Amino acid sequence: MSAPKKLYIKTYGCQMNVYDSERMAESLGGQGYVETQSPDDADMILLNTCHIREKAAEKVYSELGRFKGLKAQKPDLKIGVAGCVAQAEGEEIMRRQPLVDLVVGPQSYHRLPEMEAKAGAGAKVLDTDFPEEDKFEKLARRPKAKRGPTAFLTVQEGCDKFCAFCVVPYTRGAEVSRPVDRVLREAEDLVERGVREITLLGQNVNAYHGAGPDGDMTLAQLIWELDKVEGLERIRFTTSHPNDMMDDLIEAHATCKKLMPYLHLPVQAGSDKILKRMNRSHTADSYLRLIERIRAARPDILISGDFIVGFPEETEEDFQATLDLVEEVTYGTAYSFKYSTRPGTPAAERAQVDPAEADDRLRRLQALLTRQQRQVQDSMVGREVGVLFEKAGRLPGQMVGKSDYLHAVHVADCDAQPGELRRVRIVSSGTNSLAGELIG
Ligand code: SF4
C-alpha cells in the first residue's frame, strides 16, 4: 500500500474559514490525503485566506514566497490558494506567483478533488465560480473521521447587507441558506461522530431562511429542530446582524435550554453618523433597545461585539459615542480593529482618519473593553455553570472545557472525560480563563 499523501492547510480569519478548511481536508481525504502540521512534510499546501485585514493579498503573496525553496526541492509539491483572497484576486495570483498550482474560491471547494487531479497532471487550475450546485451536499459524501466535542456547522453564507467596509458580499456572494433537512442531517452525523456542541455559522447567520417542509424556516425554528437531536447538548450561532434579531430568536434565548447564553452581536460604532456612513442600517439607540429586550428575555446572557475605530470621517465626538455605547452595554468579550481600507469597498474612497489618532482611539477602546471583559469574567466567581470538557490541561489531572458563557474553565483533579458536560462551581478568575471545581 502506498503511503498517504500529506496535506498542510494554513487557515486565516474567521470560524467559517476553519469550517471550510475542515471540509477541504475531508474532501481531499477521499484522494488519499492525511493532514500534517508541517509544510515541510506536505505533498500539498493550501492557504485558506481571509480578505478582511489590511493588505491581505500582499500578506498571502509574501507567505507564498516562503514556499519557493520547498517547491524547488520537491517539484511535485502542489500549492493552492483558497478563501476570500483567492476569490478576490483570481488569476492574478498565478500571474504574480507562478509556483501556485490551484486557486479555489469559497463556493467551489467541493471541486477540489478534481482540481487536485488536474494539478497532479501538471495543469494550472482556477475555479472562482459561484456554482449552482450545493457544495455542502457534495462535500458531505466524503469519508468522515471521529470528531472532538465541539464543531462548526455552516448554515448560511454570503451577505446582502453591503456594509461600506466589508468585502464579504463581493467574495462570498449573495445570502444563501442551506435547507433545514441538510443541516439536521449534518448535525446528526456530527453527533454520531462525538460532537456535543454545535456552533451554527453564517456571515449573517440570523438572516437564515432555509427551506423547511412547510416553507422557509427562521434561525429560531432551525434551533428548535436541532434541539430535538438526541445527544446534542449545546447550540450556539454566529455572526448576527442587529436588524435580523427577530422576536422568535430572542424568545429562543429565553426558552431553549440547549441554546447557550452567549450572543455575538456586532455594532461596529456608537455614532449614528458613522453607522450611516457604514451603511449599517441601524442606530446606536435601536441597538441599545435591542440589547435591553434580549437581556429582558435572558438576563444572564453574555454579549460579545465587534468594533471598528477610525472609520473615514470619524471625529473625536463620534468616537466618544462608541465609548458611551460600550459603557452602556458592558461586553463580556469583543473584537476591535482600526479601520483599514479594503480595495473595492465604498469606504476605501473616503477621507481617512489620521493613523496616529486612530491608534490612540483603538488603545482607549481596547482598555475599556478589556476592563469590562475582566469584570464580567470575575463576576462568574462563586457561580455554578455547565462546562463541556474538551481536553486535558497542562497540569496532571487537570481538564479544560468551555462554560455556557464560552469562558475557558480549568478544573484540577478532574475525572470528567472529553465530551462530558458537568456542573462546575467557579472558584477563581485568571487573565483569560476561570478555575472551577466539579459539583457532585
Ligand atoms: S453584515 Fe457583516 S458580512 Fe454583511 S456586509 Fe456587513 S459586516 Fe459584511
Coordinates of N, CA and C and ligand atoms in Angstrom, one line a residue, residues 159 161-163 165-166 168-169 203-204 241 268 280, ligand 1:
C159 N -23.8 37.6 2.0 CA -24.5 38.6 2.7 C -25.0 39.7 1.7
K161 N -26.0 42.7 2.9 CA -26.1 44.0 3.7 C -25.2 45.1 3.1
F162 N -24.1 44.7 2.5 CA -23.2 45.7 1.9 C -22.8 46.8 2.9
C163 N -22.3 46.4 4.0 CA -21.6 47.4 4.9 C -20.5 48.0 4.1
F165 N -17.5 48.9 4.6 CA -16.1 48.5 4.9 C -15.9 47.0 4.5
C166 N -16.9 46.3 4.1 CA -16.8 44.8 4.1 C -16.7 44.2 2.7
V168 N -17.3 40.9 2.2 CA -18.0 39.6 2.2 C -19.0 39.5 1.0
P169 N -19.8 40.6 0.8 CA -20.8 40.5 -0.3 C -20.2 40.2 -1.6
Q203 N -22.3 34.3 7.7 CA -21.8 35.6 7.7 C -22.8 36.5 8.3
N204 N -24.1 36.1 8.1 CA -25.2 36.9 8.7 C -26.2 35.8 9.1
H241 N -26.5 40.0 12.7 CA -26.7 41.4 12.4 C -27.9 41.9 13.3
Q268 N -20.3 47.8 15.7 CA -19.2 48.5 14.9 C -18.9 49.9 15.4
R280 N -24.9 50.7 8.0 CA -25.2 49.6 8.9 C -26.8 49.4 9.1
Ligands
SF4_1 S1 -23.5 42.4 7.7 FE1 -21.5 41.5 8.2 S2 -20.9 40.2 6.4 FE2 -22.6 41.6 5.8 S3 -21.6 43.3 4.8 FE3 -22.0 43.9 6.9 S4 -20.1 43.3 8.0 FE4 -20.1 42.3 6.0

